[in-house]
Short mmCIF file of N, CA and C in Angstrom, two decimals:
data_model
loop_
_atom_site.label_atom_id
_atom_site.label_comp_id
_atom_site.label_asym_id
_atom_site.label_seq_id
_atom_site.Cartn_x
_atom_site.Cartn_y
_atom_site.Cartn_z
N MET A 258 -17.14 18.05 -20.36
CA MET A 258 -17.65 16.77 -20.63
C MET A 258 -17.05 15.85 -19.60
N THR A 259 -17.89 15.06 -18.93
CA THR A 259 -17.41 14.15 -17.95
C THR A 259 -17.63 12.69 -18.42
N SER A 260 -16.88 11.82 -17.90
CA SER A 260 -16.99 10.45 -18.29
C SER A 260 -17.77 9.71 -17.20
N ASP A 261 -18.59 8.71 -17.67
CA ASP A 261 -19.36 7.85 -16.77
C ASP A 261 -18.65 6.65 -16.34
N ILE A 262 -17.43 6.51 -16.77
CA ILE A 262 -16.51 5.41 -16.45
C ILE A 262 -15.88 5.65 -15.12
N GLU A 263 -16.12 4.76 -14.13
CA GLU A 263 -15.47 4.91 -12.90
C GLU A 263 -14.21 4.00 -12.89
N PRO A 264 -13.16 4.50 -12.29
CA PRO A 264 -11.96 3.60 -12.20
C PRO A 264 -12.26 2.43 -11.27
N ALA A 265 -11.75 1.29 -11.51
CA ALA A 265 -11.96 0.09 -10.70
C ALA A 265 -11.40 0.30 -9.25
N GLU A 266 -12.08 -0.18 -8.27
CA GLU A 266 -11.62 -0.02 -6.93
C GLU A 266 -10.54 -1.09 -6.63
N ARG A 267 -10.61 -2.15 -7.36
CA ARG A 267 -9.65 -3.25 -7.15
C ARG A 267 -8.94 -3.57 -8.51
N ILE A 268 -7.72 -4.07 -8.41
CA ILE A 268 -6.97 -4.44 -9.58
C ILE A 268 -6.56 -5.89 -9.34
N GLU A 269 -6.75 -6.65 -10.38
CA GLU A 269 -6.45 -8.10 -10.42
C GLU A 269 -4.84 -8.28 -10.35
N PHE A 270 -4.37 -9.33 -9.75
CA PHE A 270 -3.09 -9.59 -9.44
C PHE A 270 -2.16 -9.36 -10.66
N GLU A 271 -2.37 -10.03 -11.80
CA GLU A 271 -1.52 -9.94 -12.93
C GLU A 271 -1.51 -8.45 -13.48
N VAL A 272 -2.68 -7.83 -13.49
CA VAL A 272 -2.72 -6.51 -14.05
C VAL A 272 -2.00 -5.55 -13.08
N PHE A 273 -2.13 -5.76 -11.75
CA PHE A 273 -1.40 -4.92 -10.78
C PHE A 273 0.12 -5.07 -10.98
N ALA A 274 0.67 -6.29 -11.26
CA ALA A 274 2.10 -6.50 -11.46
C ALA A 274 2.51 -5.69 -12.70
N ARG A 275 1.68 -5.70 -13.73
CA ARG A 275 2.03 -5.07 -15.01
C ARG A 275 2.02 -3.50 -14.82
N VAL A 276 0.94 -3.06 -14.09
CA VAL A 276 0.81 -1.58 -13.90
C VAL A 276 1.93 -1.04 -13.11
N CYS A 277 2.44 -1.82 -12.10
CA CYS A 277 3.55 -1.40 -11.22
C CYS A 277 4.90 -1.75 -11.75
N ASP A 278 4.92 -2.41 -12.97
CA ASP A 278 6.17 -2.78 -13.67
C ASP A 278 6.98 -3.68 -12.72
N LEU A 279 6.37 -4.69 -12.14
CA LEU A 279 6.99 -5.61 -11.21
C LEU A 279 6.79 -7.06 -11.71
N HIS A 280 7.78 -7.87 -11.50
CA HIS A 280 7.60 -9.32 -11.78
C HIS A 280 6.66 -9.87 -10.73
N PRO A 281 5.75 -10.79 -11.23
CA PRO A 281 4.75 -11.34 -10.27
C PRO A 281 5.29 -11.97 -9.05
N GLU A 282 6.45 -12.56 -9.18
CA GLU A 282 7.08 -13.19 -8.06
C GLU A 282 7.51 -12.12 -6.94
N LEU A 283 7.88 -10.98 -7.48
CA LEU A 283 8.26 -9.92 -6.58
C LEU A 283 7.03 -9.35 -5.84
N VAL A 284 5.95 -9.25 -6.59
CA VAL A 284 4.63 -8.88 -5.95
C VAL A 284 4.23 -9.89 -4.87
N GLU A 285 4.38 -11.22 -5.18
CA GLU A 285 4.13 -12.24 -4.16
C GLU A 285 4.96 -12.08 -2.98
N ARG A 286 6.19 -11.70 -3.17
CA ARG A 286 7.20 -11.54 -2.03
C ARG A 286 6.69 -10.32 -1.20
N PHE A 287 6.35 -9.24 -1.87
CA PHE A 287 5.79 -8.09 -1.11
C PHE A 287 4.64 -8.40 -0.26
N VAL A 288 3.75 -9.24 -0.75
CA VAL A 288 2.59 -9.65 -0.08
C VAL A 288 3.00 -10.45 1.12
N ALA A 289 3.88 -11.43 0.99
CA ALA A 289 4.32 -12.27 2.02
C ALA A 289 4.98 -11.50 3.10
N LEU A 290 5.68 -10.46 2.85
CA LEU A 290 6.33 -9.57 3.77
C LEU A 290 5.39 -8.59 4.43
N GLY A 291 4.22 -8.55 4.01
CA GLY A 291 3.21 -7.59 4.53
C GLY A 291 3.34 -6.21 3.97
N LEU A 292 4.14 -6.04 2.93
CA LEU A 292 4.32 -4.70 2.35
C LEU A 292 3.11 -4.29 1.54
N LEU A 293 2.37 -5.25 0.98
CA LEU A 293 1.14 -5.01 0.24
C LEU A 293 -0.02 -5.82 0.76
N GLU A 294 -1.18 -5.20 0.73
CA GLU A 294 -2.41 -5.90 1.26
C GLU A 294 -3.19 -6.37 0.04
N THR A 295 -3.76 -7.56 0.19
CA THR A 295 -4.59 -8.11 -0.96
C THR A 295 -5.94 -8.48 -0.42
N VAL A 296 -6.84 -8.71 -1.32
CA VAL A 296 -8.19 -9.26 -1.02
C VAL A 296 -8.36 -10.38 -1.92
N ARG A 297 -8.82 -11.48 -1.30
CA ARG A 297 -9.10 -12.75 -2.07
C ARG A 297 -10.57 -12.92 -2.31
N ASP A 298 -10.91 -13.13 -3.60
CA ASP A 298 -12.27 -13.20 -3.96
C ASP A 298 -12.78 -14.74 -3.73
N ASP A 299 -14.03 -14.97 -4.02
CA ASP A 299 -14.67 -16.30 -3.79
C ASP A 299 -13.96 -17.36 -4.58
N GLU A 300 -13.40 -16.99 -5.68
CA GLU A 300 -12.71 -17.97 -6.51
C GLU A 300 -11.25 -18.17 -6.18
N GLY A 301 -10.73 -17.50 -5.19
CA GLY A 301 -9.35 -17.58 -4.72
C GLY A 301 -8.36 -16.60 -5.33
N ARG A 302 -8.85 -15.75 -6.23
CA ARG A 302 -7.95 -14.83 -6.93
C ARG A 302 -7.62 -13.69 -6.06
N LEU A 303 -6.35 -13.24 -6.21
CA LEU A 303 -5.85 -12.03 -5.43
C LEU A 303 -6.21 -10.74 -6.12
N TRP A 304 -6.64 -9.74 -5.41
CA TRP A 304 -6.89 -8.40 -5.81
C TRP A 304 -6.21 -7.43 -4.97
N PHE A 305 -5.91 -6.25 -5.59
CA PHE A 305 -5.28 -5.20 -4.86
C PHE A 305 -6.20 -3.92 -4.90
N GLU A 306 -6.29 -3.25 -3.80
CA GLU A 306 -7.03 -1.93 -3.81
C GLU A 306 -6.11 -0.96 -4.60
N ARG A 307 -6.64 -0.04 -5.20
CA ARG A 307 -5.90 1.00 -5.96
C ARG A 307 -4.79 1.68 -5.22
N ARG A 308 -5.08 1.89 -3.86
CA ARG A 308 -4.03 2.56 -3.03
C ARG A 308 -2.79 1.82 -2.95
N GLN A 309 -2.80 0.48 -3.23
CA GLN A 309 -1.54 -0.35 -3.17
C GLN A 309 -0.48 0.05 -4.19
N VAL A 310 -0.96 0.72 -5.27
CA VAL A 310 -0.07 1.20 -6.31
C VAL A 310 0.83 2.26 -5.68
N ALA A 311 0.27 3.17 -4.80
CA ALA A 311 1.01 4.10 -4.15
C ALA A 311 2.02 3.43 -3.09
N ALA A 312 1.58 2.35 -2.51
CA ALA A 312 2.49 1.63 -1.60
C ALA A 312 3.70 1.10 -2.33
N VAL A 313 3.50 0.63 -3.52
CA VAL A 313 4.68 0.22 -4.38
C VAL A 313 5.63 1.37 -4.55
N GLY A 314 5.12 2.54 -4.79
CA GLY A 314 5.97 3.70 -4.95
C GLY A 314 6.78 4.02 -3.67
N ARG A 315 6.08 3.84 -2.56
CA ARG A 315 6.77 4.02 -1.27
C ARG A 315 7.86 3.01 -1.05
N ILE A 316 7.56 1.71 -1.42
CA ILE A 316 8.58 0.69 -1.36
C ILE A 316 9.83 0.99 -2.16
N ARG A 317 9.57 1.43 -3.41
CA ARG A 317 10.64 1.86 -4.24
C ARG A 317 11.46 3.03 -3.72
N ARG A 318 10.84 3.99 -3.26
CA ARG A 318 11.55 5.21 -2.59
C ARG A 318 12.40 4.79 -1.42
N LEU A 319 11.81 3.99 -0.53
CA LEU A 319 12.60 3.54 0.61
C LEU A 319 13.84 2.67 0.16
N ARG A 320 13.57 1.83 -0.84
CA ARG A 320 14.62 0.95 -1.30
C ARG A 320 15.74 1.72 -1.94
N SER A 321 15.39 2.66 -2.83
CA SER A 321 16.45 3.41 -3.57
C SER A 321 17.07 4.50 -2.68
N GLY A 322 16.17 5.22 -1.91
CA GLY A 322 16.61 6.36 -1.13
C GLY A 322 17.41 5.98 0.08
N LEU A 323 17.06 4.90 0.75
CA LEU A 323 17.76 4.49 1.99
C LEU A 323 18.53 3.19 1.84
N GLY A 324 18.40 2.56 0.69
CA GLY A 324 19.07 1.30 0.45
C GLY A 324 18.66 0.19 1.40
N LEU A 325 17.42 0.20 1.81
CA LEU A 325 16.94 -0.86 2.73
C LEU A 325 16.54 -2.17 2.03
N ASN A 326 16.68 -3.26 2.66
CA ASN A 326 16.18 -4.50 2.13
C ASN A 326 14.67 -4.55 2.36
N TYR A 327 13.98 -5.50 1.73
CA TYR A 327 12.51 -5.47 1.81
C TYR A 327 12.05 -5.79 3.26
N SER A 328 12.72 -6.58 4.07
CA SER A 328 12.31 -6.85 5.40
C SER A 328 12.31 -5.56 6.22
N ALA A 329 13.44 -4.80 6.01
CA ALA A 329 13.52 -3.53 6.72
C ALA A 329 12.48 -2.56 6.28
N ILE A 330 12.15 -2.51 4.96
CA ILE A 330 11.14 -1.67 4.43
C ILE A 330 9.80 -1.90 5.14
N ALA A 331 9.53 -3.20 5.48
CA ALA A 331 8.29 -3.47 6.08
C ALA A 331 8.22 -2.88 7.48
N VAL A 332 9.28 -2.92 8.20
CA VAL A 332 9.38 -2.29 9.53
C VAL A 332 9.29 -0.72 9.41
N VAL A 333 10.05 -0.18 8.53
CA VAL A 333 10.01 1.31 8.34
C VAL A 333 8.59 1.83 7.86
N ALA A 334 8.07 0.98 6.97
CA ALA A 334 6.70 1.47 6.48
C ALA A 334 5.64 1.38 7.62
N GLU A 335 5.75 0.37 8.47
CA GLU A 335 4.87 0.26 9.66
C GLU A 335 5.05 1.50 10.58
N LEU A 336 6.33 1.83 10.83
CA LEU A 336 6.59 2.92 11.67
C LEU A 336 6.12 4.26 11.10
N ILE A 337 6.25 4.50 9.77
CA ILE A 337 5.76 5.62 9.10
C ILE A 337 4.27 5.71 9.29
N ASP A 338 3.53 4.63 9.07
CA ASP A 338 2.10 4.56 9.17
C ASP A 338 1.66 4.91 10.65
N ARG A 339 2.45 4.40 11.58
CA ARG A 339 2.05 4.64 13.01
C ARG A 339 2.33 6.11 13.40
N ILE A 340 3.36 6.66 12.89
CA ILE A 340 3.65 8.11 13.05
C ILE A 340 2.54 8.99 12.49
N ASP A 341 2.11 8.64 11.29
CA ASP A 341 0.94 9.37 10.60
C ASP A 341 -0.26 9.27 11.49
N GLN A 342 -0.53 8.11 12.04
CA GLN A 342 -1.80 7.90 12.88
C GLN A 342 -1.63 8.74 14.20
N LEU A 343 -0.40 8.78 14.76
CA LEU A 343 -0.23 9.63 15.95
C LEU A 343 -0.32 11.06 15.71
N GLU A 344 0.18 11.53 14.53
CA GLU A 344 0.12 12.97 14.16
C GLU A 344 -1.39 13.35 13.94
N THR A 345 -2.12 12.47 13.30
CA THR A 345 -3.53 12.76 13.03
C THR A 345 -4.22 12.89 14.42
N GLU A 346 -3.95 11.94 15.35
CA GLU A 346 -4.61 12.02 16.63
C GLU A 346 -4.21 13.21 17.41
N LEU A 347 -2.96 13.61 17.31
CA LEU A 347 -2.44 14.88 17.99
C LEU A 347 -3.15 16.07 17.41
N MET A 348 -3.30 16.11 16.10
CA MET A 348 -3.96 17.23 15.51
C MET A 348 -5.47 17.31 15.97
N ARG A 349 -6.05 16.15 15.97
CA ARG A 349 -7.41 16.04 16.38
C ARG A 349 -7.59 16.52 17.86
N LEU A 350 -6.71 16.20 18.68
CA LEU A 350 -6.72 16.54 20.10
C LEU A 350 -6.44 18.07 20.15
N GLY A 351 -5.48 18.47 19.41
CA GLY A 351 -5.07 19.92 19.44
C GLY A 351 -6.23 20.81 18.92
N GLY A 352 -7.07 20.26 17.99
CA GLY A 352 -8.21 21.07 17.46
C GLY A 352 -9.31 21.22 18.50
N GLN A 353 -9.25 20.51 19.60
CA GLN A 353 -10.24 20.56 20.68
C GLN A 353 -9.91 21.61 21.65
N GLY A 354 -8.86 22.43 21.41
CA GLY A 354 -8.57 23.50 22.43
C GLY A 354 -7.54 23.09 23.39
N ARG A 355 -6.93 21.98 23.30
CA ARG A 355 -5.88 21.51 24.23
C ARG A 355 -4.66 22.21 23.91
N PRO A 356 -3.85 22.63 24.92
CA PRO A 356 -2.63 23.32 24.73
C PRO A 356 -1.55 22.37 24.08
N HIS A 357 -0.71 22.84 23.22
CA HIS A 357 0.35 22.19 22.65
C HIS A 357 1.57 22.38 23.48
N GLY A 358 2.50 21.29 23.41
CA GLY A 358 3.69 21.19 24.24
C GLY A 358 4.61 22.22 23.87
#
Protein backbone atom coordinates (compact mmCIF):
# COMPACT_ATOMS: atom_id res chain seq x y z
CA MET A 1 0.00 0.00 0.00
CA THR A 2 1.43 3.37 -0.99
CA SER A 3 0.52 6.80 0.21
CA ASP A 4 -0.58 9.59 -2.09
CA ILE A 5 0.82 12.15 0.33
CA GLU A 6 4.03 13.74 -0.92
CA PRO A 7 6.41 15.27 1.60
CA ALA A 8 6.65 19.06 1.33
CA GLU A 9 9.58 20.36 -0.69
CA ARG A 10 9.87 23.39 1.56
CA ILE A 11 9.54 23.85 5.30
CA GLU A 12 8.34 27.09 6.92
CA PHE A 13 10.84 28.83 9.23
CA GLU A 14 9.18 28.08 12.59
CA VAL A 15 8.49 24.46 11.65
CA PHE A 16 12.08 24.06 10.45
CA ALA A 17 13.40 25.34 13.79
CA ARG A 18 11.19 22.85 15.67
CA VAL A 19 12.07 19.92 13.38
CA CYS A 20 15.77 20.64 13.84
CA ASP A 21 15.35 21.28 17.57
CA LEU A 22 16.98 24.71 17.25
CA HIS A 23 16.06 28.04 18.76
CA PRO A 24 14.73 30.35 16.01
CA GLU A 25 17.46 32.91 16.79
CA LEU A 26 20.12 30.26 16.15
CA VAL A 27 18.46 29.40 12.84
CA GLU A 28 18.58 33.12 11.95
CA ARG A 29 22.27 33.17 12.85
CA PHE A 30 22.94 30.15 10.62
CA VAL A 31 21.19 31.92 7.76
CA ALA A 32 23.18 35.13 8.36
CA LEU A 33 26.45 33.15 8.34
CA GLY A 34 25.48 31.41 5.10
CA LEU A 35 25.30 28.00 6.75
CA LEU A 36 21.67 27.55 5.66
CA GLU A 37 19.93 28.65 2.49
CA THR A 38 16.42 30.06 2.52
CA VAL A 39 13.76 30.99 0.02
CA ARG A 40 11.53 34.01 0.65
CA ASP A 41 7.96 33.84 -0.60
CA ASP A 42 5.86 36.72 -1.96
CA GLU A 43 4.66 37.51 1.55
CA GLY A 44 8.21 37.77 2.90
CA ARG A 45 8.17 34.50 4.87
CA LEU A 46 11.32 32.38 4.98
CA TRP A 47 11.23 28.77 3.85
CA PHE A 48 13.85 26.04 3.83
CA GLU A 49 14.28 23.23 1.34
CA ARG A 50 14.17 19.79 2.94
CA ARG A 51 17.88 19.23 2.27
CA GLN A 52 18.65 21.99 4.75
CA VAL A 53 17.73 19.59 7.59
CA ALA A 54 20.78 17.54 6.57
CA ALA A 55 22.85 20.74 6.55
CA VAL A 56 21.92 21.27 10.21
CA GLY A 57 23.20 17.75 10.90
CA ARG A 58 26.50 18.60 9.23
CA ILE A 59 26.75 21.83 11.25
CA ARG A 60 26.22 19.87 14.46
CA ARG A 61 28.79 17.21 13.49
CA LEU A 62 31.43 19.82 12.65
CA ARG A 63 30.73 21.76 15.85
CA SER A 64 30.86 18.73 18.16
CA GLY A 65 33.46 16.69 16.29
CA LEU A 66 35.97 19.44 15.56
CA GLY A 67 34.93 22.03 18.12
CA LEU A 68 34.66 24.72 15.44
CA ASN A 69 32.83 27.99 15.94
CA TYR A 70 30.01 28.77 13.52
CA SER A 71 32.09 31.14 11.39
CA ALA A 72 34.73 28.45 10.92
CA ILE A 73 32.01 25.91 10.12
CA ALA A 74 30.88 28.15 7.24
CA VAL A 75 34.40 28.02 5.77
CA VAL A 76 34.83 24.28 6.32
CA ALA A 77 31.39 23.50 4.87
CA GLU A 78 32.20 25.56 1.77
CA LEU A 79 35.50 23.68 1.35
CA ILE A 80 33.77 20.31 1.76
CA ASP A 81 31.22 21.27 -0.90
CA ARG A 82 34.00 22.39 -3.24
CA ILE A 83 35.92 19.14 -2.72
CA ASP A 84 32.74 17.17 -3.49
CA GLN A 85 32.31 19.16 -6.72
CA LEU A 86 35.91 18.56 -7.75
CA GLU A 87 35.68 14.82 -6.99
CA THR A 88 32.50 14.60 -9.06
CA GLU A 89 34.20 16.39 -11.94
CA LEU A 90 37.26 14.15 -11.64
CA MET A 91 35.09 11.03 -11.74
CA ARG A 92 33.21 12.39 -14.75
CA LEU A 93 36.47 13.06 -16.58
CA GLY A 94 37.89 9.72 -15.50
CA GLY A 95 34.81 7.99 -16.87
CA GLN A 96 35.65 9.37 -20.31
CA GLY A 97 38.72 7.16 -20.62
CA ARG A 98 41.27 9.65 -19.36
CA PRO A 99 44.18 8.20 -17.43
CA HIS A 100 44.26 8.66 -13.68
CA GLY A 101 47.33 10.16 -11.92
